[in-house]
Each structure stands twice: as C-alpha cells, then as structure tokens.
PDB file of C-alpha atoms and ligand atoms in Angstrom:
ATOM      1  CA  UNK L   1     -62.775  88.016 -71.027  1.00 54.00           C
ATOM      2  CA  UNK L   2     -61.697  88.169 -67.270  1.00 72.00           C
ATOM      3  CA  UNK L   3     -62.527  84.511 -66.914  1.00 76.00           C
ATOM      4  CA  UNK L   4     -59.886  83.236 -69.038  1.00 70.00           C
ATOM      5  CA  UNK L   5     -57.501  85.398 -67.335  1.00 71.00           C
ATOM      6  CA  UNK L   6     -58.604  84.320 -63.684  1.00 78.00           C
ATOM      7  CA  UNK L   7     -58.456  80.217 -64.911  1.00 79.00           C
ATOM      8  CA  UNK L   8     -55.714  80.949 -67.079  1.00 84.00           C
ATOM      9  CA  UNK L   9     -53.265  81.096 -64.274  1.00 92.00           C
ATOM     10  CA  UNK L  10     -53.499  78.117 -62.317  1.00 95.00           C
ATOM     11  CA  UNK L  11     -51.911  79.004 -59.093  1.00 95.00           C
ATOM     12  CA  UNK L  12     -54.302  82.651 -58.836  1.00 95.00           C
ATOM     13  CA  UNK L  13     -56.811  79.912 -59.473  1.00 97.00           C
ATOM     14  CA  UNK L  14     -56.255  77.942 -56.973  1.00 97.00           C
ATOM     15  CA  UNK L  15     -56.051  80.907 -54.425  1.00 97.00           C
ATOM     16  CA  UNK L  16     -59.436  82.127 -55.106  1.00 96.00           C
ATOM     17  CA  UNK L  17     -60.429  78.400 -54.516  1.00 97.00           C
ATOM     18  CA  UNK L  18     -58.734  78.192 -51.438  1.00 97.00           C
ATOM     19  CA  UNK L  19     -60.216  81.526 -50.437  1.00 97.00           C
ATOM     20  CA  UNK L  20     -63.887  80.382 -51.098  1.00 97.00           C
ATOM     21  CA  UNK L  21     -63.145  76.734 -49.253  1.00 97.00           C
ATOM     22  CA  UNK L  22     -63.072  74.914 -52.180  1.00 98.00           C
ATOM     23  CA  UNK L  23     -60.932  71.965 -52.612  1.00 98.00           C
ATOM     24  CA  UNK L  24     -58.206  72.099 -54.700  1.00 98.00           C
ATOM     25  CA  UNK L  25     -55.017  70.073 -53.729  1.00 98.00           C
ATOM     26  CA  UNK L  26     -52.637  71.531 -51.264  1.00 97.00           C
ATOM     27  CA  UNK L  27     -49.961  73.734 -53.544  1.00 97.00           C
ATOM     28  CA  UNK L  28     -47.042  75.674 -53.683  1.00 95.00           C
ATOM     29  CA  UNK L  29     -45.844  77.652 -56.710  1.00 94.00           C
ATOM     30  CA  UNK L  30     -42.863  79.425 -57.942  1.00 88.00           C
ATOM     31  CA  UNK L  31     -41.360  81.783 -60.519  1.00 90.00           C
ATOM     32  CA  UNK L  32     -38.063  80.888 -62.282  1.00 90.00           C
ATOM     33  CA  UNK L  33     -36.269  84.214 -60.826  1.00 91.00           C
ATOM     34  CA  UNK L  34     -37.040  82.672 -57.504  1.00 86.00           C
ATOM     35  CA  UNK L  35     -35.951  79.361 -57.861  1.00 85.00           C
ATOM     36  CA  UNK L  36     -32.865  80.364 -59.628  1.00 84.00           C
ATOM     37  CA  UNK L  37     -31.879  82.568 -56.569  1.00 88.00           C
ATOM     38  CA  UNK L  38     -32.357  80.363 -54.654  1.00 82.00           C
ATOM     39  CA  UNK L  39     -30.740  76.975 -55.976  1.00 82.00           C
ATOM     40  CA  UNK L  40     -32.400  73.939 -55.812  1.00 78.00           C
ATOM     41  CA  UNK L  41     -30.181  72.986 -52.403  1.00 80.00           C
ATOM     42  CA  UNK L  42     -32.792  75.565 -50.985  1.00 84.00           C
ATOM     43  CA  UNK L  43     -35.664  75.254 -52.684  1.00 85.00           C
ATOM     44  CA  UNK L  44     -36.289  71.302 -52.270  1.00 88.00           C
ATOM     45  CA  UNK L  45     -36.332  71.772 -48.415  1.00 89.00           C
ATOM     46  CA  UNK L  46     -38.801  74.232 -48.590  1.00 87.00           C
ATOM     47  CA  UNK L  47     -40.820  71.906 -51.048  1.00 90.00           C
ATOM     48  CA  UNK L  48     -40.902  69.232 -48.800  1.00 91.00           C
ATOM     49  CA  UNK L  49     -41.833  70.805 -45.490  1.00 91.00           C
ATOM     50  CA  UNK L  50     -44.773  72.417 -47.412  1.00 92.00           C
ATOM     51  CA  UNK L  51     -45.822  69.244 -49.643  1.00 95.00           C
ATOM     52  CA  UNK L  52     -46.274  65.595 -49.453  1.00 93.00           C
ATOM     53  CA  UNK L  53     -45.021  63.610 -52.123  1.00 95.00           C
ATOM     54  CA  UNK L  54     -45.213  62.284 -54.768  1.00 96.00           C
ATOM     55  CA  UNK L  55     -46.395  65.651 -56.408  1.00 96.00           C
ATOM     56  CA  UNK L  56     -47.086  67.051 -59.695  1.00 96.00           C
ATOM     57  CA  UNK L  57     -44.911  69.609 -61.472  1.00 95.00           C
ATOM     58  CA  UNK L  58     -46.979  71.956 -63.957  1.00 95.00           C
ATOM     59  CA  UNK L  59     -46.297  75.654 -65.555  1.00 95.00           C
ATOM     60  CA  UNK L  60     -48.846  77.698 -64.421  1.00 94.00           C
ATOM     61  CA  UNK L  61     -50.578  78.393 -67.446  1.00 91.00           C
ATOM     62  CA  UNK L  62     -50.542  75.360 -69.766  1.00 77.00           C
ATOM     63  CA  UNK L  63     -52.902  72.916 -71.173  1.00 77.00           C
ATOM     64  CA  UNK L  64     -53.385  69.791 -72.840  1.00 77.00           C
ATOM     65  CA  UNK L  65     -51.285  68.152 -69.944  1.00 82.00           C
ATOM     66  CA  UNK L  66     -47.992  69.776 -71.837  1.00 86.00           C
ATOM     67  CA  UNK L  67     -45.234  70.156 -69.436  1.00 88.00           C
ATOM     68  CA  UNK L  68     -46.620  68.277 -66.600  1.00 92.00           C
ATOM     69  CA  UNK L  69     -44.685  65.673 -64.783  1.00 93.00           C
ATOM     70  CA  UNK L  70     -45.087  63.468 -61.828  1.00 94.00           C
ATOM     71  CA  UNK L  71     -42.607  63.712 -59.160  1.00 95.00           C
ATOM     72  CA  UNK L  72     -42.699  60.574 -57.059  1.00 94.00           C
ATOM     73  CA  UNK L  73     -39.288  62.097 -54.213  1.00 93.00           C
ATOM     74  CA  UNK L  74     -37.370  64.995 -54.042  1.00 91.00           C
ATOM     75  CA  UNK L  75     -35.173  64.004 -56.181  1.00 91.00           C
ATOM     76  CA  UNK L  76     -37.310  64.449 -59.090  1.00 93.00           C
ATOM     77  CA  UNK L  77     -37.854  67.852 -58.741  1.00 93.00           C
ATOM     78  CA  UNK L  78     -35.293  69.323 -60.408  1.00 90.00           C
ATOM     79  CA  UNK L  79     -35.819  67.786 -63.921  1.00 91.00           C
ATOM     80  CA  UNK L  80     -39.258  68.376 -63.748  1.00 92.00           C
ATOM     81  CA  UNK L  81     -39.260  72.223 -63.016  1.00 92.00           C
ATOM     82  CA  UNK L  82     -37.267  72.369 -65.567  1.00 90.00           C
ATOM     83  CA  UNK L  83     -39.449  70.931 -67.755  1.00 90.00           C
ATOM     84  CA  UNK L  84     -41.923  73.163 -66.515  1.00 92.00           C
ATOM     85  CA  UNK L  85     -39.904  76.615 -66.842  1.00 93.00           C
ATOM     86  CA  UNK L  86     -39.714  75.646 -70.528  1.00 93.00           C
ATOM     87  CA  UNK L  87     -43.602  76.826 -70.873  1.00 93.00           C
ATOM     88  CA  UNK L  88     -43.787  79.131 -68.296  1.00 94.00           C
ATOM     89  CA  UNK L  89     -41.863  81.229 -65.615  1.00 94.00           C
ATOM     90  CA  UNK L  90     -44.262  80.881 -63.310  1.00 95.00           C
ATOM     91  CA  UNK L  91     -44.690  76.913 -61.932  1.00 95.00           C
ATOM     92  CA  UNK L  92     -47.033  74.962 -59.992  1.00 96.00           C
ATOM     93  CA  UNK L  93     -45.765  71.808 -57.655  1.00 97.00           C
ATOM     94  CA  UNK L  94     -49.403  70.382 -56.513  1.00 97.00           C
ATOM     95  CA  UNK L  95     -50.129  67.123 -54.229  1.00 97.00           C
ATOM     96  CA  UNK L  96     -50.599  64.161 -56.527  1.00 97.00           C
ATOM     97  CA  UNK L  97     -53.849  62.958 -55.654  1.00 97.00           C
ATOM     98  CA  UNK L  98     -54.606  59.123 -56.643  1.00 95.00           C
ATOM     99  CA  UNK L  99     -57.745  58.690 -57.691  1.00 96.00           C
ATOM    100  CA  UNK L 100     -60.208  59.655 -60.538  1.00 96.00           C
ATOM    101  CA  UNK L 101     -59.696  61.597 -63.353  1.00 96.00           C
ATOM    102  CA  UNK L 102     -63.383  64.004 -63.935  1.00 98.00           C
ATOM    103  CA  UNK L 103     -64.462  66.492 -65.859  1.00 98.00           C
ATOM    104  CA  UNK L 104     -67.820  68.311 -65.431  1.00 98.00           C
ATOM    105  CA  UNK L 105     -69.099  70.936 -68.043  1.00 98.00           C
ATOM    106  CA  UNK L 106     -71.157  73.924 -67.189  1.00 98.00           C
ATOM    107  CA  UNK L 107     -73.874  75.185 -70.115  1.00 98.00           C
ATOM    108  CA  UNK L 108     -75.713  77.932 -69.474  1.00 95.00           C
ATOM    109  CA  UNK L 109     -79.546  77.421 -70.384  1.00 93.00           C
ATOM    110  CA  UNK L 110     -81.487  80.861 -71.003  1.00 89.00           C
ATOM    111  CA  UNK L 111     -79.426  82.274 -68.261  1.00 88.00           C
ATOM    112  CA  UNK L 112     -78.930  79.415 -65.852  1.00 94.00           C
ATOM    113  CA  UNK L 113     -75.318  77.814 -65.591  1.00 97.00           C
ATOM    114  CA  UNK L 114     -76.345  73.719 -65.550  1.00 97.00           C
ATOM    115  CA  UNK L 115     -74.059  70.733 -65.081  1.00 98.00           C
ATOM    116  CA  UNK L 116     -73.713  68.274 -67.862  1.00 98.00           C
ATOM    117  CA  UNK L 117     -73.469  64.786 -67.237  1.00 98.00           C
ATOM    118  CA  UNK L 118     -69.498  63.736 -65.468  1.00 98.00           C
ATOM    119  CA  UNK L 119     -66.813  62.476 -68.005  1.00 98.00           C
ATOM    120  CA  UNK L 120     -64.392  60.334 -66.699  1.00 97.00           C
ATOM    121  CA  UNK L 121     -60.981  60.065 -68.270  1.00 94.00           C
ATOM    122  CA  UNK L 122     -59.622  56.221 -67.939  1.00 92.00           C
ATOM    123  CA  UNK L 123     -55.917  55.659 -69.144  1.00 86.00           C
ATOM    124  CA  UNK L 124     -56.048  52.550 -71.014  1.00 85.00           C
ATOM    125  CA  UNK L 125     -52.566  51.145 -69.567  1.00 79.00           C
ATOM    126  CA  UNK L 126     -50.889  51.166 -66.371  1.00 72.00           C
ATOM    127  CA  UNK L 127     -47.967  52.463 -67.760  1.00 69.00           C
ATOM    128  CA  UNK L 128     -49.638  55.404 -68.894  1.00 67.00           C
ATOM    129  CA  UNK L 129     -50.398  56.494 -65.476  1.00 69.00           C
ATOM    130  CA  UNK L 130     -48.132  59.094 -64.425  1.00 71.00           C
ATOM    131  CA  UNK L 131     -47.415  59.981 -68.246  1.00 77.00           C
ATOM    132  CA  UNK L 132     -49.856  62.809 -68.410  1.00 76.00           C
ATOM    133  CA  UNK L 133     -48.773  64.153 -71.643  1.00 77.00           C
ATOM    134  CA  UNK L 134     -48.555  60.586 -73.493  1.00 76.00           C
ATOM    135  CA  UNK L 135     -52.716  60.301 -72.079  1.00 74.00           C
ATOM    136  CA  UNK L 136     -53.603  62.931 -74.700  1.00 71.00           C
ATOM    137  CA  UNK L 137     -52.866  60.992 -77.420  1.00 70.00           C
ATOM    138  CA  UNK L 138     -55.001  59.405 -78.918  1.00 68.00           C
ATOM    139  CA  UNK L 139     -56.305  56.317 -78.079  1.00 73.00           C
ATOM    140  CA  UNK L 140     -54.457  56.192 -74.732  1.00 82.00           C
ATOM    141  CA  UNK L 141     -57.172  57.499 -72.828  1.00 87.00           C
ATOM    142  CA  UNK L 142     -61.057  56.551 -73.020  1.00 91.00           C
ATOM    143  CA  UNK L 143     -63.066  58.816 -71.799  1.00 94.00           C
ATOM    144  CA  UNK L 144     -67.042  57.740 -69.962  1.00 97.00           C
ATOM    145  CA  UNK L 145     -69.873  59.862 -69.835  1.00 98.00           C
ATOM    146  CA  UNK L 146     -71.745  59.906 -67.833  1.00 98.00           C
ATOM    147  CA  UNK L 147     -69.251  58.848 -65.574  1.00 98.00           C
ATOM    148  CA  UNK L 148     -70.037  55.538 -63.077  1.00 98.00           C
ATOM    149  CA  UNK L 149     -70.453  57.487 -59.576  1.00 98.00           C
ATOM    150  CA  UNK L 150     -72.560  57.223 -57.103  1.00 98.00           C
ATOM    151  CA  UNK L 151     -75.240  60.138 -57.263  1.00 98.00           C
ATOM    152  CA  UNK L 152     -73.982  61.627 -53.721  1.00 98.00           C
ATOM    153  CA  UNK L 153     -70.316  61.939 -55.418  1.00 98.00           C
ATOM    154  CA  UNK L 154     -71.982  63.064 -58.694  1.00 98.00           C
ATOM    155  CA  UNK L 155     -74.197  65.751 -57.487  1.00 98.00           C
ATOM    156  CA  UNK L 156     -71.244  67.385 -55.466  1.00 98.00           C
ATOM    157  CA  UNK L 157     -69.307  67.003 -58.229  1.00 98.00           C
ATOM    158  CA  UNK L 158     -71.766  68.543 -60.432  1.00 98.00           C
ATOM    159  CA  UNK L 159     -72.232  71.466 -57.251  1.00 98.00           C
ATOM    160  CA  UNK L 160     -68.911  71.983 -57.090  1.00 98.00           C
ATOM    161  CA  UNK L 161     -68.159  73.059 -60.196  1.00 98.00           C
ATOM    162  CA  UNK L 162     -71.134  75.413 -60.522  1.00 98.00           C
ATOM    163  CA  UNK L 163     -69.437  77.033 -57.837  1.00 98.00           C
ATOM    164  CA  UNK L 164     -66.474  77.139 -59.179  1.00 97.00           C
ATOM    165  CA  UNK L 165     -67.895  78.282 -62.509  1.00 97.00           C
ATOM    166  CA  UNK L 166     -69.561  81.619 -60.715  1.00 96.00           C
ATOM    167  CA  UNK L 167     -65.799  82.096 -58.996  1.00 96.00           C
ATOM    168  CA  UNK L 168     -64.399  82.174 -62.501  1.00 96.00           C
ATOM    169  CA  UNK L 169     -66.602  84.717 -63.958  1.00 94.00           C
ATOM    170  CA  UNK L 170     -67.325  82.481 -66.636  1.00 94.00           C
ATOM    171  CA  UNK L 171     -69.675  82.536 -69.342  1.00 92.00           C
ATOM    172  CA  UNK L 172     -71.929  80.580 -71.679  1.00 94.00           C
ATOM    173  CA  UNK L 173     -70.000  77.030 -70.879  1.00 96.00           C
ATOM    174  CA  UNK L 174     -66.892  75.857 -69.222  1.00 97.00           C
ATOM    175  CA  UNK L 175     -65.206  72.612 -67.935  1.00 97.00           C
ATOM    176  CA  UNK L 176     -64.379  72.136 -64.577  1.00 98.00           C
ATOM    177  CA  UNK L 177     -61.380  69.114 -64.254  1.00 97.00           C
ATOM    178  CA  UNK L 178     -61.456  67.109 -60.916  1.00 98.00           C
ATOM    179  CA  UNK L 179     -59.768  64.308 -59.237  1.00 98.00           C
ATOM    180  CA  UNK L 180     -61.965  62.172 -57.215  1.00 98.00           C
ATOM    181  CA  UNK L 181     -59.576  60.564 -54.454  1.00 98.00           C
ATOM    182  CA  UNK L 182     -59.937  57.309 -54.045  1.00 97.00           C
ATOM    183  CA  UNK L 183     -58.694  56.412 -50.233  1.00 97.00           C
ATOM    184  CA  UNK L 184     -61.045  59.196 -49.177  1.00 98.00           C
ATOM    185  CA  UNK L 185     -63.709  60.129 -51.883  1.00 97.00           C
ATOM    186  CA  UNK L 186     -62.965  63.585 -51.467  1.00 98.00           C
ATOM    187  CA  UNK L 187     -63.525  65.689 -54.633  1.00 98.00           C
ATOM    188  CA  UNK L 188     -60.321  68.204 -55.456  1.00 98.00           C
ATOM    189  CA  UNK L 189     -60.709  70.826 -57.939  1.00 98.00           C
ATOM    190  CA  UNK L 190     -57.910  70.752 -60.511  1.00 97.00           C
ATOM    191  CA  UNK L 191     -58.410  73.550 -63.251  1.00 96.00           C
ATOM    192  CA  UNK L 192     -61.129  75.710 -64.755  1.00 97.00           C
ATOM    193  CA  UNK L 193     -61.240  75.693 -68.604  1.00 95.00           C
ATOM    194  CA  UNK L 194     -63.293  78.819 -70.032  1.00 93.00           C
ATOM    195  CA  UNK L 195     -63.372  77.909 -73.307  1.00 93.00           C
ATOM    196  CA  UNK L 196     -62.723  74.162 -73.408  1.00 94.00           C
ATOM    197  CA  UNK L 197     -62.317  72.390 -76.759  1.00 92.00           C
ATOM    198  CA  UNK L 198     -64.959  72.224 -78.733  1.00 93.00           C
ATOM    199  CA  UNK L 199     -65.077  69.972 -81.506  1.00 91.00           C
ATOM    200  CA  UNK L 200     -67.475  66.973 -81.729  1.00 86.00           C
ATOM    201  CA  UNK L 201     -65.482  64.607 -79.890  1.00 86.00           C
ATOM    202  CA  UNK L 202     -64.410  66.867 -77.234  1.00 94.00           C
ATOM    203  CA  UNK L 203     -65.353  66.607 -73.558  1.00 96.00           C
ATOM    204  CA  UNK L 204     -68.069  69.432 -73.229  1.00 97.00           C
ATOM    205  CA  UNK L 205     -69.682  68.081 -76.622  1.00 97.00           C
ATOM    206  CA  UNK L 206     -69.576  64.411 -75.232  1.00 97.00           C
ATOM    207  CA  UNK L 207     -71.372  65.837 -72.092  1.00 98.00           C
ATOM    208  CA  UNK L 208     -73.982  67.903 -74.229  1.00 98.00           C
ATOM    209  CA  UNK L 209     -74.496  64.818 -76.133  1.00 98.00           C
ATOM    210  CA  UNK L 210     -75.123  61.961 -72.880  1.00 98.00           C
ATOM    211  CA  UNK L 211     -77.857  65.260 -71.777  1.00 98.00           C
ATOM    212  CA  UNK L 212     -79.576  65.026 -75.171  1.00 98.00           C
ATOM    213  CA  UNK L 213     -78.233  68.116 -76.535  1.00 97.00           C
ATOM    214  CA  UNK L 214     -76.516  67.353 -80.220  1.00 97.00           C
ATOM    215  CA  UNK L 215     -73.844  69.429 -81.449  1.00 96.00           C
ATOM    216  CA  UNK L 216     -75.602  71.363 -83.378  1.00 96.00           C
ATOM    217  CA  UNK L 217     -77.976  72.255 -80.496  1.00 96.00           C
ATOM    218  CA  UNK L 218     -75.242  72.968 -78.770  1.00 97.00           C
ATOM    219  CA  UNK L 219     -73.403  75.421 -80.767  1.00 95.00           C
ATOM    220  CA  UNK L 220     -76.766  77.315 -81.298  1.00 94.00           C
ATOM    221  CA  UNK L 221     -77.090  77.590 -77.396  1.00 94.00           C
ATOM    222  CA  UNK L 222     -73.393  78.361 -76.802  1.00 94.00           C
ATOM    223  CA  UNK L 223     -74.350  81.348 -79.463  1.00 93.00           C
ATOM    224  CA  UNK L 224     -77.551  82.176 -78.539  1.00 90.00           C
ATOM    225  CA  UNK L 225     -76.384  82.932 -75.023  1.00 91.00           C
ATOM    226  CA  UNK L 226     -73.534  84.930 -76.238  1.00 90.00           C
ATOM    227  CA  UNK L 227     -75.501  87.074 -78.653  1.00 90.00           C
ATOM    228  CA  UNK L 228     -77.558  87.599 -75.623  1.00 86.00           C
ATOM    229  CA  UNK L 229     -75.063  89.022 -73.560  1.00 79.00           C
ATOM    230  CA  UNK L 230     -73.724  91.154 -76.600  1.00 68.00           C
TER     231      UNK L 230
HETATM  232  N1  ADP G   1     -52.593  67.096 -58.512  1.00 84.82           N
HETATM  233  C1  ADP G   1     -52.871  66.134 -59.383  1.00 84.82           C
HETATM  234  N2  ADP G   1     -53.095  64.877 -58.966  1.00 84.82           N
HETATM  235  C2  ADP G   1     -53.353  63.874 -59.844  1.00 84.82           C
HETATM  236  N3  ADP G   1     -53.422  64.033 -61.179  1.00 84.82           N
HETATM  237  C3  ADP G   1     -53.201  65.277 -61.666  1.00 84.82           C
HETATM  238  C4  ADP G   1     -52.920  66.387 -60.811  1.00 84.82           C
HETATM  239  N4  ADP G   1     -52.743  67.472 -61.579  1.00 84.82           N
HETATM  240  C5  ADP G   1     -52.911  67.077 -62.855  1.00 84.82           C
HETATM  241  N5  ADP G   1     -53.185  65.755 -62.930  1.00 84.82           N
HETATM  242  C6  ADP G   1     -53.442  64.983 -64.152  1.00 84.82           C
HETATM  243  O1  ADP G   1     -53.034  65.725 -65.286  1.00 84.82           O
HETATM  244  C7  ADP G   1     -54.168  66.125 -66.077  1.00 84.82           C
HETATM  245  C8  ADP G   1     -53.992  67.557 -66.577  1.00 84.82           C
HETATM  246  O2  ADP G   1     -53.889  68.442 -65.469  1.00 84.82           O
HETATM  247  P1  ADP G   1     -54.627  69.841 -65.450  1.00 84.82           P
HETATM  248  O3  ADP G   1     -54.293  70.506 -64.157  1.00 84.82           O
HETATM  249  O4  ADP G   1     -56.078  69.662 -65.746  1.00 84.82           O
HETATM  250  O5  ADP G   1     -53.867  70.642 -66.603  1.00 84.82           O
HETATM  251  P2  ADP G   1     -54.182  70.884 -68.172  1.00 84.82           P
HETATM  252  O6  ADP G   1     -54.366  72.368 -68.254  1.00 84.82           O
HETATM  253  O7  ADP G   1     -52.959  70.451 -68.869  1.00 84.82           O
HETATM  254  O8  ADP G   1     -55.417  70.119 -68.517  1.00 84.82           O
HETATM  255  C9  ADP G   1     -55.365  65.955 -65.147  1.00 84.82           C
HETATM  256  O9  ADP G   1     -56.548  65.735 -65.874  1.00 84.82           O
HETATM  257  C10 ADP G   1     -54.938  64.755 -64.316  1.00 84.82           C
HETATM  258  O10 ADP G   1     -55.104  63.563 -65.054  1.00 84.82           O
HETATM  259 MG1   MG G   2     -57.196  69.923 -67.480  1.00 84.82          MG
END
C-alpha cells in the first residue's frame, strides 16, 4: 500500500507537504552515517542556523511518540539523536511548536474521503508536557472530541487534512495529527497515519463515534469500502 510507505517516512512526508504548501513545521533531517561523519562539533552548527529552538528530536519512522524527545538548546541534541538512532537511522529534528495537540480522521463514505469530528489530546499534568512518550500511557493524556475550536480553525483543520489525505494516497480512513499554535493559530501538519489504531477507544473510533457512526458501523464501512476497491 504506497500510502503507508509515503507517511511511513516522516521526513519524505514532510517534503511532499512542503512541496504542495502545506504546513508542516520547518525541519531538517539526518541519517546516522551522516551525523557520525560529521561529529556533533559540526553538526549542531548546522542545526542551529537551519532551526529555532527548542526542537523536537524523532526517528523518521516511529510511532506511538517512541523515541521522541524535546530539545529545549543545543546542548540537548546530542542525547536525544541518540535516542533517536536507536529506532531508526534516519532522524527528524522539527521546530517545537507550542500549542495544541489535534488529530482529524478521514473516512471515506461510498467513495468520498470526509472529516470526522477534531480530537484533541490534553496532557493531564504540566510535567507531562515535553514527555511525549510518558503521554501515551494511560491516563496521562485525555483526549476531546469534538475538539473546542472555533469553526474557522475547525473547518481548515478538517480541509487540511483532506488534502493531506489525497497527498498520501490513502485509502478507506486515516488520521491526520496537527499542532494548532497557539501565539499564531496557525495549523502545522505533523504526521499522516494510514492505518491508525483501531480499537474502540482509539482516536479514529472516538471520531466515528462524536459523528454518529458506532464501531460496528464503522468497521462495516472501513470494509465495505475496501471490498469495493478489491
Ligand atoms: N514539532 C512538534 N511540536 C510540538 N509537539 C510535537 C511536535 N512533534 C511531535 N510532537 C508531539 O509528539 C506527538 C507525537 O508526534 P508525531 O509526529 O505525531 O509522532 P508519532 O508517530 O509518534 O505519533 C504529537 O502528537 C505531539 O504531541
Ligand atoms: Mg502521531
């Protein structure tokens, strides 16, 4: 499925984004050969004339927040592409963007891709905030559908990542994660999930659900369409 391939890798992602002039925080990525070669004497220069901190560290193909880290200086960066090399040789360093943490699914209806209603992700405790793997567990984040926006944020939101979705190549469903930046309510575009969990208390199902569609509805779209396709 070439969707999961093009999503998969987060920084070819991102430059099809960028390519299309959608917003996805400003980026720079590298693979373990290079930053070995180069030492992280040279490398930290070259992150800092290209990014403003504080950043975030993340392998390039990951999920479930596992081996991301929040680099507030320069300093930081070492230990946390380190981290990141552990899960992949390929790494992202991404502005940090402060602000809110959305997600919007995509289900396609009889052949139309359609926004579900926004899920917001809330971190239950300050100190969670920069932990992004620790806000997976549960009970450390609670998550709002549909999420309290105003419906100028929400329906570019919910635009955006129908866009995105048709960039992708995806099909059937999908979950678009956003950050909606607080100082300047600019939407960014963080990931694409093709095939984002799916049990009943995962986001797409919550988002089904606030639209009226149960989980069994669901499922029987999510196969109808694919049988469809077949
Ligand atoms: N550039 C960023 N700015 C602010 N928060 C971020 C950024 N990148 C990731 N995060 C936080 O980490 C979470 C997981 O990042 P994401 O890119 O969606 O990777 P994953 O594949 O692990 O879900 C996001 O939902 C968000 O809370
Ligand atoms: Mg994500």
């Amino acid at each position: 499925m070439s969707a999961c391939i093009r999503a998969a890798d987060k920084v070819l992602a991102k430059h099809s984004m960028r390519d299309r002039g959608i917003p996805t925080p400003d980026f720079y990525a590298f693979n373990e050969t290079a930053f070995r070669e180069l030492g992280a004497a040279e490398a930290l220069p070259a992150i800092e004339e290209r990014l403003q901190f504080p950043i975030v560290v993340k392998p390039a193909s990951q999920g479930s927040a596992l081996g991301i880290k929040f680099a507030r200086t320069a300093a930081d960066v070492p230990g946390a592409l380190v981290a990141a090399f552990s899960y992949d040789r390929k790494v992202l360093l991404e502005r940090h963007v402060l602000g809110r943490d959305l997600a919007v699914s995509v289900l396609e209806d009889q052949g139309s891709p359609r926004p579900l209603p926004i899920v917001e992700a809330l971190p239950q405790s300050d100190e969670d905030f920069y932990d992004f793997e620790s806000r997976y567990e549960i009970g450390r984040t609670k998550f709002v559908c549909p999420a309290a926006l105003s419906d100028a944020v929400a329906d570019r939101a919910q635009e955006l990542a129908l866009n995105v979705y048709d960039l992708m190549g995806c099909s059937g469903f999908a979950r678009i994660d956003l950050m909606l930046e607080s100082e300047t309510d600019e939407l960014y575009v963080l990931e694409t999930n093709p095939i984002p969990g799916l049990t009943e208390t995962s986001l797409l199902p919550q988002a089904a659900d606030a639209a009226g569609i149960g989980f069994d509805q669901l499922i029987d779209q999510i196969l109808s369409t694919a049988l469809t396709r077949a």
